[in-house]
Short mmCIF file of C-alpha atoms in Angstrom, two decimals:
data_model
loop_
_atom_site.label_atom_id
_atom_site.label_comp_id
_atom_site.label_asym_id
_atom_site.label_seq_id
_atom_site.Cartn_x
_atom_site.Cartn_y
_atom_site.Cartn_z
CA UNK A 1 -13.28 -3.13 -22.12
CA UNK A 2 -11.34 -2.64 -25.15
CA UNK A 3 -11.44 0.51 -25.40
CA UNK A 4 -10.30 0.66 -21.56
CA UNK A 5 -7.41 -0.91 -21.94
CA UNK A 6 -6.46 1.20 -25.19
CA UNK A 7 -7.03 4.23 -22.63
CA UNK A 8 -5.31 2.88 -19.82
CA UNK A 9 -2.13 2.27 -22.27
CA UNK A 10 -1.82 6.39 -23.01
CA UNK A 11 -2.30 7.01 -18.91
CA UNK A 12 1.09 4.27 -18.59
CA UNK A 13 2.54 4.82 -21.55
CA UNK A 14 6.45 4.06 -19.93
CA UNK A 15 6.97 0.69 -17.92
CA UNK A 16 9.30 3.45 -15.42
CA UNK A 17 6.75 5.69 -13.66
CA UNK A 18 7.17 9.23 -12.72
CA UNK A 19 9.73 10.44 -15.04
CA UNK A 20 13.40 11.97 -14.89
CA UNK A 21 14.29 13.34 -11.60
CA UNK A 22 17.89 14.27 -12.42
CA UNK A 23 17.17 17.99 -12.88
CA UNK A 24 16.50 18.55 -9.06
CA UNK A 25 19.86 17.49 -7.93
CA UNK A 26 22.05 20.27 -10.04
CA UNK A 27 24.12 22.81 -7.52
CA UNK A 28 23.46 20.94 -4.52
CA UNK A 29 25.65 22.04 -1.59
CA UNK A 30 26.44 18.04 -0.74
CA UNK A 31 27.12 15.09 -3.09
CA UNK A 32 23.90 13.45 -3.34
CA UNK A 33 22.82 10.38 -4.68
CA UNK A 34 19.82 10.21 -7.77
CA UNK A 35 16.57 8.66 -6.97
CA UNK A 36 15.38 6.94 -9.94
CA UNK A 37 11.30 5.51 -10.34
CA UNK A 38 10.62 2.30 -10.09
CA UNK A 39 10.11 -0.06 -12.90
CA UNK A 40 6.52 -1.54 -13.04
CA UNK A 41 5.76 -4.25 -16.01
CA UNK A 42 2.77 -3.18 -18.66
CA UNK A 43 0.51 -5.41 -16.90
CA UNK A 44 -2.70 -3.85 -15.75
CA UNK A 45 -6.19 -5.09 -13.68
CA UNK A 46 -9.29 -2.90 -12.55
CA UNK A 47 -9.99 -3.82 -9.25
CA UNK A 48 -13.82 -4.12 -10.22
CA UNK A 49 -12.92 -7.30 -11.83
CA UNK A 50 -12.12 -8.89 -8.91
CA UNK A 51 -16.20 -8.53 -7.60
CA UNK A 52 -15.38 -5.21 -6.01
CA UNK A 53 -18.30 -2.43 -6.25
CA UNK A 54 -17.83 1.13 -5.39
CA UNK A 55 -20.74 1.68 -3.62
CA UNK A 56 -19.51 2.47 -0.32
CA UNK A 57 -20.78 -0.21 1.07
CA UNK A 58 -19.20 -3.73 -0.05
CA UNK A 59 -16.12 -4.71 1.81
CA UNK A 60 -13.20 -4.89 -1.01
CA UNK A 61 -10.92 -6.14 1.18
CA UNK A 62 -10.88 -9.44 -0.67
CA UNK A 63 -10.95 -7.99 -4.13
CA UNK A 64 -7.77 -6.04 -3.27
CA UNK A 65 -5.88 -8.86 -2.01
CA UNK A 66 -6.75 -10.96 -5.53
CA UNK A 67 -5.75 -7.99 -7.25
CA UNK A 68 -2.25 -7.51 -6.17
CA UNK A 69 -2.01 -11.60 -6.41
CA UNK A 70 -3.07 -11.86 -10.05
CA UNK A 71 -0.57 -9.53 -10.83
CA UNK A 72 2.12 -10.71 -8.86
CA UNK A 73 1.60 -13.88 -11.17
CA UNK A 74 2.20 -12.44 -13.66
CA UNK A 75 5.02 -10.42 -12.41
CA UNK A 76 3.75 -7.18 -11.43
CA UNK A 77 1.86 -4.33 -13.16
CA UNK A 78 -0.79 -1.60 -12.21
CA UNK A 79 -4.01 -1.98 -10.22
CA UNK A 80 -6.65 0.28 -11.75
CA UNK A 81 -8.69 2.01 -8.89
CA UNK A 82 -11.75 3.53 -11.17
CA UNK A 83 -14.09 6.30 -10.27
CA UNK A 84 -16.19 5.47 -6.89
CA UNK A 85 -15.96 4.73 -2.80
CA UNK A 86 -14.33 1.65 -2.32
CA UNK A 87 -14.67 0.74 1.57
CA UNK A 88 -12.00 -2.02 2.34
CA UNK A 89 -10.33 -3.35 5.02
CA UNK A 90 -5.72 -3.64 5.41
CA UNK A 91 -3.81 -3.34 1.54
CA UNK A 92 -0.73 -4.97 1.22
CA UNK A 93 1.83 -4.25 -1.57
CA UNK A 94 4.07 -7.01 -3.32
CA UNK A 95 7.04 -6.46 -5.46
CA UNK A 96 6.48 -4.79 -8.88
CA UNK A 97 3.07 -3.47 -8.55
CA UNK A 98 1.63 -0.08 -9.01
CA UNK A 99 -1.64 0.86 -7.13
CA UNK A 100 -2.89 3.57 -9.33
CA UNK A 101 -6.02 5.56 -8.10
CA UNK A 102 -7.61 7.17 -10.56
CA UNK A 103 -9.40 10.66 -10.31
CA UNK A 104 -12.78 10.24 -8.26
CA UNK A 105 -11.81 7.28 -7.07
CA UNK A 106 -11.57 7.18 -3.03
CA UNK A 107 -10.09 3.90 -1.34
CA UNK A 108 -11.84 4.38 2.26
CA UNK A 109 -10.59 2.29 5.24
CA UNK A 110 -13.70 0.38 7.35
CA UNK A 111 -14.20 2.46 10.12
CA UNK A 112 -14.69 -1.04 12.31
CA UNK A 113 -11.79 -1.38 14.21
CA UNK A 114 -11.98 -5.16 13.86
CA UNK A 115 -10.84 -4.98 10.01
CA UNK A 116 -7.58 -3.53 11.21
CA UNK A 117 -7.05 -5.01 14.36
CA UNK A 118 -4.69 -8.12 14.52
CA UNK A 119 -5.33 -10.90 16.92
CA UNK A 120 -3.16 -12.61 18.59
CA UNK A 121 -3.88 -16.36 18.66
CA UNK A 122 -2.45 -17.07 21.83
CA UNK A 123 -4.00 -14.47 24.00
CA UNK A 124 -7.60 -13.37 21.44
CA UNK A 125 -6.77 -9.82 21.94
CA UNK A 126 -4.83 -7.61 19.51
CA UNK A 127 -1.07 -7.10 19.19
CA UNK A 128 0.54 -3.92 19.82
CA UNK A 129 -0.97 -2.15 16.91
CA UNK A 130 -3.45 -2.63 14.20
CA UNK A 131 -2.23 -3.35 10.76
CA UNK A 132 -1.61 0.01 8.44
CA UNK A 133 -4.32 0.94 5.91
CA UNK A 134 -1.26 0.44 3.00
CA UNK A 135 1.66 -1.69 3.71
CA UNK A 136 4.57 -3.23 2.37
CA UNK A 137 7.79 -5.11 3.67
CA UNK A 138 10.65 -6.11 2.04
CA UNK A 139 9.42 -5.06 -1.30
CA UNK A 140 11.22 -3.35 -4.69
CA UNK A 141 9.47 -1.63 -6.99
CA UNK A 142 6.13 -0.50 -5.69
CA UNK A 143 4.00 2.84 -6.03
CA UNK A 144 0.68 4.47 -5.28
CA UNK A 145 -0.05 6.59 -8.12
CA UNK A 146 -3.16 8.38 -9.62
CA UNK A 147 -5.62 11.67 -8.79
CA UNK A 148 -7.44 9.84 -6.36
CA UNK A 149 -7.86 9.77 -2.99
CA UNK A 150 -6.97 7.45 0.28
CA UNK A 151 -8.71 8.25 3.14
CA UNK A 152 -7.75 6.40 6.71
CA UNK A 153 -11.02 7.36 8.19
CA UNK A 154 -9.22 8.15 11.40
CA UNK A 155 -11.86 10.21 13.60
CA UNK A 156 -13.28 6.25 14.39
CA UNK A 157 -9.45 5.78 16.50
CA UNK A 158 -8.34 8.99 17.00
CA UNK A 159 -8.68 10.73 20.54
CA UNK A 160 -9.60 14.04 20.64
CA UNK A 161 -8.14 16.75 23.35
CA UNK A 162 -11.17 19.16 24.55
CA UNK A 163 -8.92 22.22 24.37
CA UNK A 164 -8.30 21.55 20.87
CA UNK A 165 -12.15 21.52 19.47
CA UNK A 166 -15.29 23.99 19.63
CA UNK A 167 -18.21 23.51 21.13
CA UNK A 168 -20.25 21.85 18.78
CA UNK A 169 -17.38 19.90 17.50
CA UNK A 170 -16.89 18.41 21.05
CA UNK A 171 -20.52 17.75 20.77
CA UNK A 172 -20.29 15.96 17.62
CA UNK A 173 -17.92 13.39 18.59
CA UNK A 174 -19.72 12.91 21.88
CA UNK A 175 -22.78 11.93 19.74
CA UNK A 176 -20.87 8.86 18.28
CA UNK A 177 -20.87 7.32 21.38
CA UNK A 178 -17.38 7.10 23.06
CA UNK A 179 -15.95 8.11 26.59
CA UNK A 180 -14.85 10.96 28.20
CA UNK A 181 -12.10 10.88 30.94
CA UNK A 182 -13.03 12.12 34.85
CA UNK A 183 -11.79 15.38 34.15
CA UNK A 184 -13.91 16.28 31.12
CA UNK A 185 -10.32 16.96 28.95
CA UNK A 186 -10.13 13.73 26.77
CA UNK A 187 -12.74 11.86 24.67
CA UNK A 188 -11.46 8.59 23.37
CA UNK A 189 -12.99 7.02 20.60
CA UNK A 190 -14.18 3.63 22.79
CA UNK A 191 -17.61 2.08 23.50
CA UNK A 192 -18.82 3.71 19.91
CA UNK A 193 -22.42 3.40 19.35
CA UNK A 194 -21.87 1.21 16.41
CA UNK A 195 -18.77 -0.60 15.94
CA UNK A 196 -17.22 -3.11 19.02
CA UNK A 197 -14.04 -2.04 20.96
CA UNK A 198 -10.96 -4.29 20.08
CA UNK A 199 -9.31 -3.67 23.85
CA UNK A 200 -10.12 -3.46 27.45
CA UNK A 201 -9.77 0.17 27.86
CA UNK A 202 -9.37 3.52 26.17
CA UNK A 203 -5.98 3.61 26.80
CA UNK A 204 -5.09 0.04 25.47
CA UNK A 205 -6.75 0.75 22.17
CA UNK A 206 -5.37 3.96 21.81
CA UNK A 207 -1.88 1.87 21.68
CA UNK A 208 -3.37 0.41 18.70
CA UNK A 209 -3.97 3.26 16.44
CA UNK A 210 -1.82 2.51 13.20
CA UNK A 211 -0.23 4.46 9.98
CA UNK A 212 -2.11 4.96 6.99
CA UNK A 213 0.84 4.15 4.71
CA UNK A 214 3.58 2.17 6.07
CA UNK A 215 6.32 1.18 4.01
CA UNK A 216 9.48 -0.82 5.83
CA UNK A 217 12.63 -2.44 4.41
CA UNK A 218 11.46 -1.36 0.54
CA UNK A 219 13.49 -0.19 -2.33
CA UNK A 220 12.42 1.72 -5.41
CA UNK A 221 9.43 3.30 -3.94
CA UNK A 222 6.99 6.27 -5.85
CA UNK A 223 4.53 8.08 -4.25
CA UNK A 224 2.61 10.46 -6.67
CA UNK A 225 -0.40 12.98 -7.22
CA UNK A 226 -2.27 10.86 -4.51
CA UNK A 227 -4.48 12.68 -2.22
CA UNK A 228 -3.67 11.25 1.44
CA UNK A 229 -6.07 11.99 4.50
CA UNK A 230 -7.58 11.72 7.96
CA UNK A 231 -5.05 8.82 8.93
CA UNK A 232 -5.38 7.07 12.32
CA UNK A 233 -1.78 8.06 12.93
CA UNK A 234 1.15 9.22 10.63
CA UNK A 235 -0.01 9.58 6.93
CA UNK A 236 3.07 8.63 4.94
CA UNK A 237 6.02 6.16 6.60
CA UNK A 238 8.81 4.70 5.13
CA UNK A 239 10.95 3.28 7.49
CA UNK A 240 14.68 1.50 6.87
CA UNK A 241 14.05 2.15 3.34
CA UNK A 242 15.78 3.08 -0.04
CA UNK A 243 15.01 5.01 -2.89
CA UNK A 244 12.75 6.71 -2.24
CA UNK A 245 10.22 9.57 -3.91
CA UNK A 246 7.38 11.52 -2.55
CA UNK A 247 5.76 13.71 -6.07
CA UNK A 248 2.85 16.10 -5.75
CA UNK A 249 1.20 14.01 -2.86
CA UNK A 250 -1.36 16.32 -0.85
CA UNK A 251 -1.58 15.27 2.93
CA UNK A 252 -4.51 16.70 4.67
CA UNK A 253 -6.53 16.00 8.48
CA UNK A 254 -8.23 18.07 11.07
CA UNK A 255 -5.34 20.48 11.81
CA UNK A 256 -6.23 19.32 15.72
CA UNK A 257 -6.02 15.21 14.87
CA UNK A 258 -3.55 13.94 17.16
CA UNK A 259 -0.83 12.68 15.87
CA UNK A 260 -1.49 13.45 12.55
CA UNK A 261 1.98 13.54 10.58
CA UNK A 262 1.91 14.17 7.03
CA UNK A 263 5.35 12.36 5.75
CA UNK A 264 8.06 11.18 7.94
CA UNK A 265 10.69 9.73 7.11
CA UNK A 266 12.82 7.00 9.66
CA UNK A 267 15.96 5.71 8.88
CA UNK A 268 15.74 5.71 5.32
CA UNK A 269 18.59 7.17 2.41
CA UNK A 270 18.71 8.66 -0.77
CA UNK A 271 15.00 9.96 -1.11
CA UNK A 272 13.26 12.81 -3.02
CA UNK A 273 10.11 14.89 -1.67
CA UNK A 274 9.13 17.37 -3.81
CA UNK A 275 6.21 19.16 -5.05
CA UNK A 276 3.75 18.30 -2.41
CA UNK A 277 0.92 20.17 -0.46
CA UNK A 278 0.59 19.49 3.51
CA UNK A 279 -1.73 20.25 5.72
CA UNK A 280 -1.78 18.30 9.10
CA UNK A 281 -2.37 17.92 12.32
CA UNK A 282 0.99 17.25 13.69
CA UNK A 283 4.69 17.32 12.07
CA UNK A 284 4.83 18.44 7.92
CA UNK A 285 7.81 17.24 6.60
CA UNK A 286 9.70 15.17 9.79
CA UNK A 287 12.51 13.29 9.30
CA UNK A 288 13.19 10.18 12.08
CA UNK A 289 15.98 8.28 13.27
CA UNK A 290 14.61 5.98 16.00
CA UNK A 291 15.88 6.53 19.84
CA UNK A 292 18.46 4.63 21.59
CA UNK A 293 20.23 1.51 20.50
CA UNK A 294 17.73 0.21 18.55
CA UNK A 295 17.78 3.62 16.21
CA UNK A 296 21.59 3.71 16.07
CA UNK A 297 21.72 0.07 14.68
CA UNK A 298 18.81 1.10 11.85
CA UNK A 299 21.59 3.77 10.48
CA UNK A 300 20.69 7.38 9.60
CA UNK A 301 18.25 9.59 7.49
CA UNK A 302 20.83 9.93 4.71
CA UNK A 303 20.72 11.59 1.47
CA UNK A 304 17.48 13.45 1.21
CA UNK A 305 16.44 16.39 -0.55
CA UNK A 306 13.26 17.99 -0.07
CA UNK A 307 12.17 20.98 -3.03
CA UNK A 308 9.04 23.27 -3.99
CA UNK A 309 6.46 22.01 -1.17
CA UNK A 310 4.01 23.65 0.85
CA UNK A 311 2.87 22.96 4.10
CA UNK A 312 -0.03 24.96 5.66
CA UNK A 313 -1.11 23.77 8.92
CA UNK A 314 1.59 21.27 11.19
CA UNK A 315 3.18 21.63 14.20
CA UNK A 316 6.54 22.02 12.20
CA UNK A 317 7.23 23.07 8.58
CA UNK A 318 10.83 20.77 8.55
CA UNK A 319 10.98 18.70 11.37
CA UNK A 320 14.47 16.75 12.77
CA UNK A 321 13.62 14.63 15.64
CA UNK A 322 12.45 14.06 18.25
CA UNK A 323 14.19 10.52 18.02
CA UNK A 324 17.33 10.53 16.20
CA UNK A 325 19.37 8.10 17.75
CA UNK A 326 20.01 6.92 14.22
CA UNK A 327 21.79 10.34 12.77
CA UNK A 328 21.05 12.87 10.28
CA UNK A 329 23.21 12.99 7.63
CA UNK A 330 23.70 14.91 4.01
CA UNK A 331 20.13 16.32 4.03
CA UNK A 332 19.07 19.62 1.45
CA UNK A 333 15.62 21.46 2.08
CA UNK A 334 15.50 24.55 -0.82
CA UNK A 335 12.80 26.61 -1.80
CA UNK A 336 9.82 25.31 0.40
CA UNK A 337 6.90 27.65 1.62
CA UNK A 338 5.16 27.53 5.37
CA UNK A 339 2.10 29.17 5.69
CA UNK A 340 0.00 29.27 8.78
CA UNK A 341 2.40 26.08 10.87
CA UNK A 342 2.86 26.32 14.16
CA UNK A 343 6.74 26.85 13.99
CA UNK A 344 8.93 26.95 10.68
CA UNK A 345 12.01 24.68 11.18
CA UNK A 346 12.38 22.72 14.07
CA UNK A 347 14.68 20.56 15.65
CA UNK A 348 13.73 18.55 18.33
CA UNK A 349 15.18 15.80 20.77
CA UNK A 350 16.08 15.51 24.26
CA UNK A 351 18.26 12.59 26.67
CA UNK A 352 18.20 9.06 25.44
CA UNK A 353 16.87 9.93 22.23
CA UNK A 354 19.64 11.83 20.55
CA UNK A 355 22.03 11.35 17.89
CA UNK A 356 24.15 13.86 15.26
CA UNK A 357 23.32 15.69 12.44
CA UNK A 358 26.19 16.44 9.48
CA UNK A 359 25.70 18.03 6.54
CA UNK A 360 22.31 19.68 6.91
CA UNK A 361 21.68 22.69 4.53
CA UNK A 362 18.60 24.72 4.28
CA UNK A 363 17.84 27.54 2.37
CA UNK A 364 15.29 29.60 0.67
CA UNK A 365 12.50 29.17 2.84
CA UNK A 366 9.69 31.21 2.54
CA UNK A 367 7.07 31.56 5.98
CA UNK A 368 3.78 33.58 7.15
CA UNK A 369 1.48 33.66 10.02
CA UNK A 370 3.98 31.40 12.13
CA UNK A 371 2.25 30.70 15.61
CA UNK A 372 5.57 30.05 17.28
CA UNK A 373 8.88 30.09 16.30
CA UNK A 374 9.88 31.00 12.98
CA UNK A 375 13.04 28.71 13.88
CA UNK A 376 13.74 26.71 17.23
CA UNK A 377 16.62 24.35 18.42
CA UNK A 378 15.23 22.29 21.91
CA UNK A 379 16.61 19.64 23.41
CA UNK A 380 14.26 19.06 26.06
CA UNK A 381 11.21 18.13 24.21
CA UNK A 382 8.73 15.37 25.60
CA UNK A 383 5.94 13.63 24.24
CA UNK A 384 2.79 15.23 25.24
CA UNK A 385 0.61 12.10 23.17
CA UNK A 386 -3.10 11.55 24.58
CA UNK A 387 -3.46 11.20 28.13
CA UNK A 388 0.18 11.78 28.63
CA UNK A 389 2.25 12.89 32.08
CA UNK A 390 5.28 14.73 31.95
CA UNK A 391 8.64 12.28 33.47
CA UNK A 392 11.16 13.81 34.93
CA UNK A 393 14.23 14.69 33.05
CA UNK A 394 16.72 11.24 31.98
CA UNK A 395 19.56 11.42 34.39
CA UNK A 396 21.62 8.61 32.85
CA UNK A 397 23.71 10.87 29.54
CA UNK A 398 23.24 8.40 26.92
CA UNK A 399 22.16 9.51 23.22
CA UNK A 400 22.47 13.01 23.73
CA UNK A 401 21.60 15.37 21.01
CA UNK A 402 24.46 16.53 18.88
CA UNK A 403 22.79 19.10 16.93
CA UNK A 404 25.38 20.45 14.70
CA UNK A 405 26.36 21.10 11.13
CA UNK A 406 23.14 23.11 10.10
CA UNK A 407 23.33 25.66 7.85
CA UNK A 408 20.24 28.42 7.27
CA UNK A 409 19.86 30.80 4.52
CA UNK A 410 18.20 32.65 2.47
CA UNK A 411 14.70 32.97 4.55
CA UNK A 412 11.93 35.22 4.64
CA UNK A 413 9.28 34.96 7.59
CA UNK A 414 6.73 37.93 7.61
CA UNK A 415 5.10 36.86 11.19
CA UNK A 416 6.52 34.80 14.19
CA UNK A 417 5.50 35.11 17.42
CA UNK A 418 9.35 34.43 18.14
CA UNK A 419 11.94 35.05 15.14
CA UNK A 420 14.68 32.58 16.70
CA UNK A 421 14.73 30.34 19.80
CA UNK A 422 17.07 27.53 21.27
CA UNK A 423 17.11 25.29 24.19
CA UNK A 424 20.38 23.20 25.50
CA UNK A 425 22.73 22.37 27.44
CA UNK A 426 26.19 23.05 26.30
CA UNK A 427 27.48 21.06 23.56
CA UNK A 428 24.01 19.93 22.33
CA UNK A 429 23.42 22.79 19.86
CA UNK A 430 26.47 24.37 18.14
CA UNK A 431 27.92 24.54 14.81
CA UNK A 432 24.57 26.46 13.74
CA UNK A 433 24.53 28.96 11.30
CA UNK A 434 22.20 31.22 10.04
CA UNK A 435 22.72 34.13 7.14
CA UNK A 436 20.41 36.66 5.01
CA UNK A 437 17.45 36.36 6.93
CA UNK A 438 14.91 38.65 7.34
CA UNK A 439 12.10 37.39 10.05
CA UNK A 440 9.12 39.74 11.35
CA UNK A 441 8.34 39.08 15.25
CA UNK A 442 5.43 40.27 17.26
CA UNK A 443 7.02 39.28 20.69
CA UNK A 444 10.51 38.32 20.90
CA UNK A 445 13.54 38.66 18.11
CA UNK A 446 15.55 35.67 19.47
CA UNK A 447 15.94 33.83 22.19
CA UNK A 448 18.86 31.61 22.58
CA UNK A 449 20.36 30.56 25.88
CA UNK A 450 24.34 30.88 26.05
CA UNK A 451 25.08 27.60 25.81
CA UNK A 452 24.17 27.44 22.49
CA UNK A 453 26.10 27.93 19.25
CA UNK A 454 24.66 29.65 16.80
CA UNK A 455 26.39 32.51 14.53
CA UNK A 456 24.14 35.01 12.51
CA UNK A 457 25.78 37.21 9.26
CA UNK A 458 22.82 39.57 7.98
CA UNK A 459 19.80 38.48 9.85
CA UNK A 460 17.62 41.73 10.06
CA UNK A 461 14.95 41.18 12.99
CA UNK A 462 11.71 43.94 12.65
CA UNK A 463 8.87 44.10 14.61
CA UNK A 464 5.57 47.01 14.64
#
């Protein structure tokens, strides 16, 4: 154990994880406020000390929980995660602690809905969503560190679209039990042969389906060298909070899991993403601002920078939207790569769901093998979730998309079905624009209805 610990104090050798982050915010086109790391005290615990086995088979649930408390006693520190499969049940973070994950170590959430689900002591059924794999509220100082890995084990609550899986993949998740809708189209993830449903109907526990990491109200947050994957919903969420930084985190699920964000960010400010590897099932890098009143009141995405990542599969490289009620403001995406996503950038939103974006500059984007749209502007998106219907278009004008101030440069995209494409009516997309680009289509160079703004200075458009 000695020895261990005399390890374990070269792995932390600085109470302030993560390092100096000041270099990435030199000849930024905005002013821009420094993320620094949190502070987390020397203190450290294994989490096998709190009668935890990583066999893959005892519930840790318990042991985590005692964990994070003996350290909070003693005012914070790191919680080793050693070398095994460590099947638990909900994590919560407290100020000042560090959940390090160490290489070969896998934290796996219970695939019984029951461990997640949260009852509701008036009714015995569950409230409107399970509880996220990792959470934290109201917290400073807190990270998930380490070469490890932290698996949601979401094919147990995810539904799965027919058109979206082969043969003997459809076959597969039949086999675990399940149901299939009338029409053959939709297997949901209910009546499993071995673990009890937590809801009267597909569609009810389908509303349950939580994040895998859900971080609200926090300040000083780190995120590094983590491997996240197969969430029930959204890998990576902080929401309303401050300070934030996202290091060399790989986000990975089925490229068809529905719903399957990698990181997005909701009304948060003055956060770093950098150096991480995505590939997901739904939106890469999105950034959120709620829709209607209640987003306007949570404030805006403000003050984020996002450097050196790549994102293979996801419906978007760089998402805005679709709710942005909130506003986008001050926001810098440089020297990314997209490789194989569905569109490049993308900025989304439609009626009653809108705000306005200032101060948006990207550049130095690198794509390939684009399915879609290499870039696209639409403000008439809708959410087509499991088991979804189409509404007609919001009449009433209120929280229309502003999409303005955006500035493109400096982008390469060798394969797009469509170089450049936008949606709106008039005053919903303007102030756009985009210089020294050079985009390769196969079907269409642009497409951009007339009532939309968008100036071009040396894009080059080729095709075969």
């Amino acid at each position: 154990m000695k020895i261990l610990f005399a390890l374990l104090k070269v792995i932390f050798p600085l109470s302030a994880m993560g390092g100096d982050y000041n270099h990435y915010y030199t000849d930024l086109p905005v002013p821009m406020t420094e993320v620094s790391a949190p502070v987390i005290p020397d203190n450290k615990v294994l989490l096998s000390d709190f009668g935890a086995e990583g066999d893959g088979l005892m519930m840790c649930t318990e042991a985590f929980e005692k964990a994070v408390s003996a350290l909070t006693k003693q005012g914070g520190g790191h919680l080793i995660v050693p070398a095994g499969v460590w099947l638990t049940g909900p994590i919560t973070l407290k100020d000042n602690i560090d959940l390090h994950v160490e290489r070969n170590a896998i934290i796996l959430f219970s695939p019984d809905k029951k461990d997640a689900a949260k009852i509701d002591a008036a009714t015995g059924k569950p409230a409107n969503r399970a509880t996220p794999g990792i959470s934290a509220s109201k917290r400073k100082n807190i990270s998930i560190t380490g070469e490890g890995t932290i698996d949601g084990n979401g094919k147990w609550w995810r539904p799965v679209k027919r058109s979206k899986v082969s043969d003997s993949e459809w076959s597969q998740f039949k086999s675990m039990g399940g149901t299939v809708t009338a029409d053959g189209q939709l297997w949901y993830p209910f009546g499993l042969k071995h673990f009890d449903d937590v809801a009267d109907s597909p569609e009810e526990q389908e509303r349950l389906r939580a994040h895998l990491i859900r971080l609200t109200d926090c300040e000083n947050v780190l995120l590094q060298g983590v491997t996240v994957q197969n969430s029930p919903r959204f890998h990576i969420v902080p929401q309303r909070c401050k300070n934030v930084i996202i290091d060399g985190v790989t986000v990975r699920c089925p490229w068809n899991a529905q719903n399957g964000d990698a990181i997005d960010i909701g009304n948060s400010c003055n956060v770093l993403i950098v150096n991480n590897v995505i590939d997901a099932g739904d939106d890469g890098i999105c950034m959120k601002g709620g829709a209607g009143a209640e987003g306007q009141k949570n404030g805006p995405c403000e003050n984020i920078l996002i450097m050196h990542n790549k994102v293979y599969h996801a419906h978007g490289g760089f998402v805005i939207g679709s709710e942005f009620s909130g506003g986008m403001k001050n926001i810098v995406v440089r020297h990314n790569t997209f490789s194989g996503t569905d569109t490049g950038l993308r900025f989304k939103s439609a009626i009653g769901r809108g705000g306005k974006t200032e101060n948006i500059f990207i550049d130095h984007i690198y794509m390939n093998d684009i399915k879609d749209e290499a870039i696209v502007f639409e403000t008439t998106y809708w959410d087509n979730h499991a088991g979804a219907t189409k509404k007609e278009e919001q009449t009433e004008r209120v929280f229309v998309p502003d999409i303005t101030d955006i500035h493109i440069s400096d982008i390469v995209c060798r394969g797009a079905k469509t170089g450049i494409s936008a949606h709106g009516d008039k005053g919903m997309i303007h102030g756009i624009t985009i210089r020294n680009a050079t985009i390769f289509y196969t079907k269409t160079a642009t497409d951009i209805s007339e009532e939309c703004d968008i100036k071009m200075e040396n894009v080059v458009m080729k095709t075969f």
